[in-house]
PDB file of C-alpha atoms in Angstrom:
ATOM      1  CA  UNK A  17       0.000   0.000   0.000  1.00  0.00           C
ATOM      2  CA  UNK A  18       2.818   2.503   0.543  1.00  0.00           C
ATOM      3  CA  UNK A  19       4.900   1.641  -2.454  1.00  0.00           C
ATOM      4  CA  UNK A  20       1.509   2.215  -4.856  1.00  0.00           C
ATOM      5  CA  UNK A  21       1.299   5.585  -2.792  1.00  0.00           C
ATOM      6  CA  UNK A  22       5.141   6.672  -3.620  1.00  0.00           C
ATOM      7  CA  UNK A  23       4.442   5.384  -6.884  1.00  0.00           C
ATOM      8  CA  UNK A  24       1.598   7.373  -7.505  1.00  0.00           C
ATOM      9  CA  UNK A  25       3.772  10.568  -5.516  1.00  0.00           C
ATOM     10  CA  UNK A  26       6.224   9.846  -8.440  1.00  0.00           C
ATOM     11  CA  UNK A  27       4.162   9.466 -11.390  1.00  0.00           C
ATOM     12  CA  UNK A  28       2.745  12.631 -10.363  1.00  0.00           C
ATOM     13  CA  UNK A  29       5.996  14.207 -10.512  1.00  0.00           C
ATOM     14  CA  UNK A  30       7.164  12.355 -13.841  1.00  0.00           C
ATOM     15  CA  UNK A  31       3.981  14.125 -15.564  1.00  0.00           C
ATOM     16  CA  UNK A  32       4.654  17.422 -14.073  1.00  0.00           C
ATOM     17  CA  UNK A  33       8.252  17.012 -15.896  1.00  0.00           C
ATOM     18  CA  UNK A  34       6.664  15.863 -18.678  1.00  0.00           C
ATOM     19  CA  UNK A  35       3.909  18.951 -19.049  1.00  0.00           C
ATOM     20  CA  UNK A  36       7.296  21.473 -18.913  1.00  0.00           C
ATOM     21  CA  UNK A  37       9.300  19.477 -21.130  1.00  0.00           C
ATOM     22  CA  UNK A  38       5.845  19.513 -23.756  1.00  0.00           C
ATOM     23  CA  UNK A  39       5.933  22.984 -23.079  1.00  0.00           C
ATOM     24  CA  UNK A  40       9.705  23.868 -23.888  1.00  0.00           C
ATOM     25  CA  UNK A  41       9.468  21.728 -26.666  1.00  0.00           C
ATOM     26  CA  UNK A  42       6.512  23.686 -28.325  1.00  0.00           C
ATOM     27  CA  UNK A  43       8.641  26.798 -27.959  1.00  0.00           C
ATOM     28  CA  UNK A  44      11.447  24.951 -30.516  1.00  0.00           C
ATOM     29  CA  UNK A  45       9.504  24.912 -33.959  1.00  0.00           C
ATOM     30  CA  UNK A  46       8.657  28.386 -33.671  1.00  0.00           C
ATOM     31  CA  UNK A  47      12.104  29.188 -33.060  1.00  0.00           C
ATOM     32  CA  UNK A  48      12.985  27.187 -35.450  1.00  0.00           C
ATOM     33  CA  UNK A  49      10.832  29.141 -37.840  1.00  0.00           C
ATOM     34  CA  UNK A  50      11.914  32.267 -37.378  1.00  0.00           C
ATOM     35  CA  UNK A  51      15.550  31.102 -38.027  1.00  0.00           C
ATOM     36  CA  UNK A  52      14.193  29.847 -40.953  1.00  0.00           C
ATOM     37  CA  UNK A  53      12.556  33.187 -41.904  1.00  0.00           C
ATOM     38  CA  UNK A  54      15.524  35.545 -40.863  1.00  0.00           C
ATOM     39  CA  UNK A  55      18.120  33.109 -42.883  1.00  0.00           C
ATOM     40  CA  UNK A  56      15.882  33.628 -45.910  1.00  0.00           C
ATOM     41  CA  UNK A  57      15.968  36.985 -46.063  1.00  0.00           C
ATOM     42  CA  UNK A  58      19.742  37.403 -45.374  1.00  0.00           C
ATOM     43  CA  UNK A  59      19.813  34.889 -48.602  1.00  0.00           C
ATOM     44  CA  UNK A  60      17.414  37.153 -50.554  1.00  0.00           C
ATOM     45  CA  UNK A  61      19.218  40.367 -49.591  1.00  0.00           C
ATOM     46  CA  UNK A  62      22.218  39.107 -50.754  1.00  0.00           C
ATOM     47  CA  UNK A  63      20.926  37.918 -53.984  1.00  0.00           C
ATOM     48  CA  UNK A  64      19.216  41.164 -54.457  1.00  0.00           C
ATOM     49  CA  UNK A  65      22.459  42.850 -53.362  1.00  0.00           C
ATOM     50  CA  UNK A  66      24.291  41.089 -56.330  1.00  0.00           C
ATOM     51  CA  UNK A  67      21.906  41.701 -59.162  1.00  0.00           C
ATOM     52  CA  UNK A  68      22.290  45.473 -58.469  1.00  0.00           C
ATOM     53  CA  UNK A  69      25.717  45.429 -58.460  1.00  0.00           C
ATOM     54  CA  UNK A  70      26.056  42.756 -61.641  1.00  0.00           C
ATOM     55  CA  UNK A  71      22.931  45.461 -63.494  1.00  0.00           C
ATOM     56  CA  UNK A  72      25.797  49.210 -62.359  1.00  0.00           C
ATOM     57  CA  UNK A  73      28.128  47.199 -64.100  1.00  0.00           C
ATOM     58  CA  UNK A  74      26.036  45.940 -67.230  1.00  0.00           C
ATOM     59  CA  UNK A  75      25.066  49.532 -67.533  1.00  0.00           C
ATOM     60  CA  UNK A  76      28.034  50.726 -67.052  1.00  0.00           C
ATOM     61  CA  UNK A  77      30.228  48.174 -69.426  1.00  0.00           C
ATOM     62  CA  UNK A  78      27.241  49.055 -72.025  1.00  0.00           C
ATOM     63  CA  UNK A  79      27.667  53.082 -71.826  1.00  0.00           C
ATOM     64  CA  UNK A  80      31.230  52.650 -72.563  1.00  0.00           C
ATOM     65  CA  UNK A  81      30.675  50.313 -75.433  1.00  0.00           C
ATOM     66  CA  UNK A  82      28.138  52.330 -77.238  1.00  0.00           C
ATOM     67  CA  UNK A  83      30.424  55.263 -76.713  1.00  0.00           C
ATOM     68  CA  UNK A  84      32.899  53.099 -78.276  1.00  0.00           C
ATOM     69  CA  UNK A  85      30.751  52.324 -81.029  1.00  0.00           C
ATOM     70  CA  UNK A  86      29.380  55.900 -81.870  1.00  0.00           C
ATOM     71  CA  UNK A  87      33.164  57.626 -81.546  1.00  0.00           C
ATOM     72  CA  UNK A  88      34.210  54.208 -84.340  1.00  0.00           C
ATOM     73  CA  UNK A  89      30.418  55.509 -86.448  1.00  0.00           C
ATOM     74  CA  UNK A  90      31.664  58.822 -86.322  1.00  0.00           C
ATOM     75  CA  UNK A  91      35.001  58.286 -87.577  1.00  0.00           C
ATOM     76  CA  UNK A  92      34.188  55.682 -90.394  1.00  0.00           C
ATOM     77  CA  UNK A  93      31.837  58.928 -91.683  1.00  0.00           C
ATOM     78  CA  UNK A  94      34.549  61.185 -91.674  1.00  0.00           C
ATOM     79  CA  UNK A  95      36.963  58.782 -93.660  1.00  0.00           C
ATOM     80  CA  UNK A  96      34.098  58.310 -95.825  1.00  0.00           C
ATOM     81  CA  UNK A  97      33.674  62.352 -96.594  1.00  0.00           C
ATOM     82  CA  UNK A  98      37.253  62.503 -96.655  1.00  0.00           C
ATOM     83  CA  UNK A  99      37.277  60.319 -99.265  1.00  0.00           C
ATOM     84  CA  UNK A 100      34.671  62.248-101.172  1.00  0.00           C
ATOM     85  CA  UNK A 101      35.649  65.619-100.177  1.00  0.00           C
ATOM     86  CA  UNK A 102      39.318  65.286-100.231  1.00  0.00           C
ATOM     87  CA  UNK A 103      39.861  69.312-100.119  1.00  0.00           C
ATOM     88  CA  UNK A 104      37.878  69.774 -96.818  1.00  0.00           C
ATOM     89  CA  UNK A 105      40.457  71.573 -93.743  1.00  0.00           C
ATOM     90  CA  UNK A 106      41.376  68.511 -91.326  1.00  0.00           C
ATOM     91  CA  UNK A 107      40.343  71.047 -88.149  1.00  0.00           C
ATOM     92  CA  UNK A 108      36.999  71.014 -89.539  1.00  0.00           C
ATOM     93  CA  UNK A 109      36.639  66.936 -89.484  1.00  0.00           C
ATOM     94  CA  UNK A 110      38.290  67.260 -86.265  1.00  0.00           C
ATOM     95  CA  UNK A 111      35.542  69.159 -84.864  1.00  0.00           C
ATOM     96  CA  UNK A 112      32.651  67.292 -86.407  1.00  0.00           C
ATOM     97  CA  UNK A 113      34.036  64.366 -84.729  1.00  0.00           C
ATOM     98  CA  UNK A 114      34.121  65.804 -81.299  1.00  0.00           C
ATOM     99  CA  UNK A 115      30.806  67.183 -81.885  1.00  0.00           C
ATOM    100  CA  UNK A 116      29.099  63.842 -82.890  1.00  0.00           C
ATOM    101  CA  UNK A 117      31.303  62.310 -79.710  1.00  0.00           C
ATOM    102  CA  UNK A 118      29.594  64.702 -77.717  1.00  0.00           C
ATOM    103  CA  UNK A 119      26.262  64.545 -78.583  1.00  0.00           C
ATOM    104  CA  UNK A 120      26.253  60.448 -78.349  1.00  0.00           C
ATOM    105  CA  UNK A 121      27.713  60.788 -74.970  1.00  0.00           C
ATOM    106  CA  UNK A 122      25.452  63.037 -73.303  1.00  0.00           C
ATOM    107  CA  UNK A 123      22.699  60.109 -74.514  1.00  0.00           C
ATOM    108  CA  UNK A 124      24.798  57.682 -73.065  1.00  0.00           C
ATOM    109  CA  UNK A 125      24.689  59.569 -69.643  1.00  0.00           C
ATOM    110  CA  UNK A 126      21.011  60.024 -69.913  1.00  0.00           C
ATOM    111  CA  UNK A 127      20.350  55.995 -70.614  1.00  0.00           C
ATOM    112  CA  UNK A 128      22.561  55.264 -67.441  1.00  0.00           C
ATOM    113  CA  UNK A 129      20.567  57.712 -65.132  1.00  0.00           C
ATOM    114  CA  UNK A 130      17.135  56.176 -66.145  1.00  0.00           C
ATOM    115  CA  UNK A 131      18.540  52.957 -65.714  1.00  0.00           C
ATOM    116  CA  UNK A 132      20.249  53.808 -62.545  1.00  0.00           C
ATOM    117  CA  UNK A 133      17.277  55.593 -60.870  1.00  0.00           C
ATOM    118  CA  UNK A 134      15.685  52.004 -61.858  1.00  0.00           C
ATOM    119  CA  UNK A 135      17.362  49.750 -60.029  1.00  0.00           C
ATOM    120  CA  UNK A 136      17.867  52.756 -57.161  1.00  0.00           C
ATOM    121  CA  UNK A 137      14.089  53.051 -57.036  1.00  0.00           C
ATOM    122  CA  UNK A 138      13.932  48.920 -57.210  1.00  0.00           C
ATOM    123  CA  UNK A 139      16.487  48.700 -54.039  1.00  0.00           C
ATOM    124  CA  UNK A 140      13.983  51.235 -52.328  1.00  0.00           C
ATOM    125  CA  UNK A 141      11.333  49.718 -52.837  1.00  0.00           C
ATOM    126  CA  UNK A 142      12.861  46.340 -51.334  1.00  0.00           C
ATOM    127  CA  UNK A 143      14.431  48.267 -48.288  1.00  0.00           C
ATOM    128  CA  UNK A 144      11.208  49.513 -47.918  1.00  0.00           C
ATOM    129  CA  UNK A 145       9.462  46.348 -47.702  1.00  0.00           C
ATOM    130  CA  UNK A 146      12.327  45.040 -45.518  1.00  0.00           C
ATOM    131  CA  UNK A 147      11.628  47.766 -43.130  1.00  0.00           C
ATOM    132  CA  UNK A 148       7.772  47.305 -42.500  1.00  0.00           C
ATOM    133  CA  UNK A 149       8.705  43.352 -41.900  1.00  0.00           C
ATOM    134  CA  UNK A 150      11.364  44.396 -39.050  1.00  0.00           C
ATOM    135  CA  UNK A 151       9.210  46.518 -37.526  1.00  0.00           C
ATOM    136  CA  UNK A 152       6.047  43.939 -38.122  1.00  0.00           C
ATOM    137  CA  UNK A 153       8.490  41.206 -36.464  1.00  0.00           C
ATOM    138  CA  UNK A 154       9.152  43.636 -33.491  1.00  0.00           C
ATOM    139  CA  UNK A 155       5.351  44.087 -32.792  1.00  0.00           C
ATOM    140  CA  UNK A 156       4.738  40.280 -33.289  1.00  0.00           C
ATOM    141  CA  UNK A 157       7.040  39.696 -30.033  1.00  0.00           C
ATOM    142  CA  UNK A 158       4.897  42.563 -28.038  1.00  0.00           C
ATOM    143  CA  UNK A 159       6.334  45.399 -28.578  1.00  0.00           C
ATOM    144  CA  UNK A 160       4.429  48.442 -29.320  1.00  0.00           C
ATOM    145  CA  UNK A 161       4.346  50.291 -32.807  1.00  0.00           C
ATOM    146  CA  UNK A 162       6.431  53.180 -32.078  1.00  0.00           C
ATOM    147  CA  UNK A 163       9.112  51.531 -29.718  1.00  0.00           C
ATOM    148  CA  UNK A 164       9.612  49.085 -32.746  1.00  0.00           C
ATOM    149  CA  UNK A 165       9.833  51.805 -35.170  1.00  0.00           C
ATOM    150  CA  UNK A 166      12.069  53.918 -32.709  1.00  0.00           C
ATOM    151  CA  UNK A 167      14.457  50.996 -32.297  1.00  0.00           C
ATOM    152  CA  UNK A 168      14.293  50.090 -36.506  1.00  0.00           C
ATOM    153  CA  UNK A 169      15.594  53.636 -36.619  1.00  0.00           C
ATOM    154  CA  UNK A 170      18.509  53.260 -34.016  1.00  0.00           C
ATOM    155  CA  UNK A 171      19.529  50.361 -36.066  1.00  0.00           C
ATOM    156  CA  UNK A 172      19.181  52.211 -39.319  1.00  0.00           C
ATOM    157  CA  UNK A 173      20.972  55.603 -37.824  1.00  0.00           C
ATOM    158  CA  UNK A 174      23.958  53.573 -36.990  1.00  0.00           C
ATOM    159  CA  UNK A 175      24.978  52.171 -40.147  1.00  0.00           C
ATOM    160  CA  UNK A 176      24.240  55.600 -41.676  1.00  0.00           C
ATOM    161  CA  UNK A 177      27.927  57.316 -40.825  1.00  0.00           C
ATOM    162  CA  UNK A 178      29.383  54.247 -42.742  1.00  0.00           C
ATOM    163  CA  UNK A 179      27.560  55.064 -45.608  1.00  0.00           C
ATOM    164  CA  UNK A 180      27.200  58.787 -45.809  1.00  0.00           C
ATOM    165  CA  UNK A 181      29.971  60.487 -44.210  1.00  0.00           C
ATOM    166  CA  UNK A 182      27.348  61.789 -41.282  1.00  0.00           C
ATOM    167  CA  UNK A 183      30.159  61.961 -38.824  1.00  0.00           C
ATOM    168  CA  UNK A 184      32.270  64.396 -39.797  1.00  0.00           C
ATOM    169  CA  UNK A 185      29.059  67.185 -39.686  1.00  0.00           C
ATOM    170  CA  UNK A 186      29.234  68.294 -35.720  1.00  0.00           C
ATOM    171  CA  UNK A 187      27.790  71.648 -35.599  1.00  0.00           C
ATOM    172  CA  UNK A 188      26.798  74.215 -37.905  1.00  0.00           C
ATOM    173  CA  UNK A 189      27.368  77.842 -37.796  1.00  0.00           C
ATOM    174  CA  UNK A 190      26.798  78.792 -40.971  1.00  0.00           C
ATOM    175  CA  UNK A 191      23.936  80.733 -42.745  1.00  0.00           C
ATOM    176  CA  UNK A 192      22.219  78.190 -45.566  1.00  0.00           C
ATOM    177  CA  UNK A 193      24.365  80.084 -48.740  1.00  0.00           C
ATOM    178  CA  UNK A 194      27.623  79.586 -47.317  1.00  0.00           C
ATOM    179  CA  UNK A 195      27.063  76.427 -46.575  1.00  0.00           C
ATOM    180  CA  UNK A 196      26.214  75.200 -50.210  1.00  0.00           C
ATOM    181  CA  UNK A 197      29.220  77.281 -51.041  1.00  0.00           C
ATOM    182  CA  UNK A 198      31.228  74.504 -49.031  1.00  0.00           C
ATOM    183  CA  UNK A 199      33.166  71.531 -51.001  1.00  0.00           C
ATOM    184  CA  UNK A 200      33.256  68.179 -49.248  1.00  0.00           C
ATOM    185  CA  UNK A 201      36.460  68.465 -48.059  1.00  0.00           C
ATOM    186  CA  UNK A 202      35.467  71.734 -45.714  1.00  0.00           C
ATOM    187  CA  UNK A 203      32.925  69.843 -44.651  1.00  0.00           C
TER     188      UNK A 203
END
């Protein structure tokens, strides 16, 4: 009779145990889905990271070569109208030349801008969406709206100097035309 009543003392105990260990064991997948979640997005950033980089230098690489190619158009037309105008004053080809150059380059500069505001306005658009998640994720684990945005902010202000250059503007006392009238190194 008294070993059935420490028995039953100590199965009571054993599923105590087991109701916590249930209970910390619940807590794993979820953690184990968040990993999941963060580890994705450090994979997509990266990937996204790369195609803007591999698209500056597509752009870039193709600004140069149609350059390229309109400076070579530009010259094959002037061999050609030397050939039919052989009297014509060599400074006045010369200038042509530069003048076509010219022209094609400022389109060149153009096309990269469009493209580059692109893939800037793409990037944006994903650091945007980025943003709303972290602070989403932040309100998921209870905290309010505006402490989560607060603290998205700290985390954003202090990769900002790395970037920018923020840390070498202390204090201003300067009226707002000589400041523009400042070069980056006074600054």
């Amino acid at each position: 009779m008294q070993s059935i009543d420490s028995l039953r003392k100590l199965n009571a105990k054993l599923l105590i145990e087991i109701a916590k260990l249930k209970k910390k064991n619940a807590k794993i997948p979820k953690l184990k889905e968040k990993f999941l979640k963060f580890a994705e997005i450090k994979a997509e950033n990266i990937r996204l990271k790369q195609i803007i980089e591999e698209n500056t230098r597509h752009n870039t690489e193709n600004a140069k070569l149609k350059s390229r190619i309109r400076e070579l158009k530009a010259r094959l037309a002037l061999l050609e109208q030397s050939l039919v105008v052989k009297g014509m004053d060599v400074t006045k080809i010369l200038e042509i030349t530069s003048i076509l150059i010219l022209e094609q380059d400022e389109q060149n500069l153009s096309q990269f801008y469009e493209t580059s505001s692109e893939s800037i306005k793409f990037a944006s658009c994903v650091l945007l969406k980025k943003y709303n998640k972290r602070i989403d994720n932040l309100v998921i684990n209870r905290v309010k709206k505006k402490t989560a945005t607060s603290i998205v902010y700290q985390e954003i202000k202090q990769l900002l100097p790395k970037i920018t250059g923020l840390e070498k503007i202390k204090q201003v006392f300067y009226n707002a035309d000589a400041i523009l009238s400042l070069n980056y190194q006074q600054i």
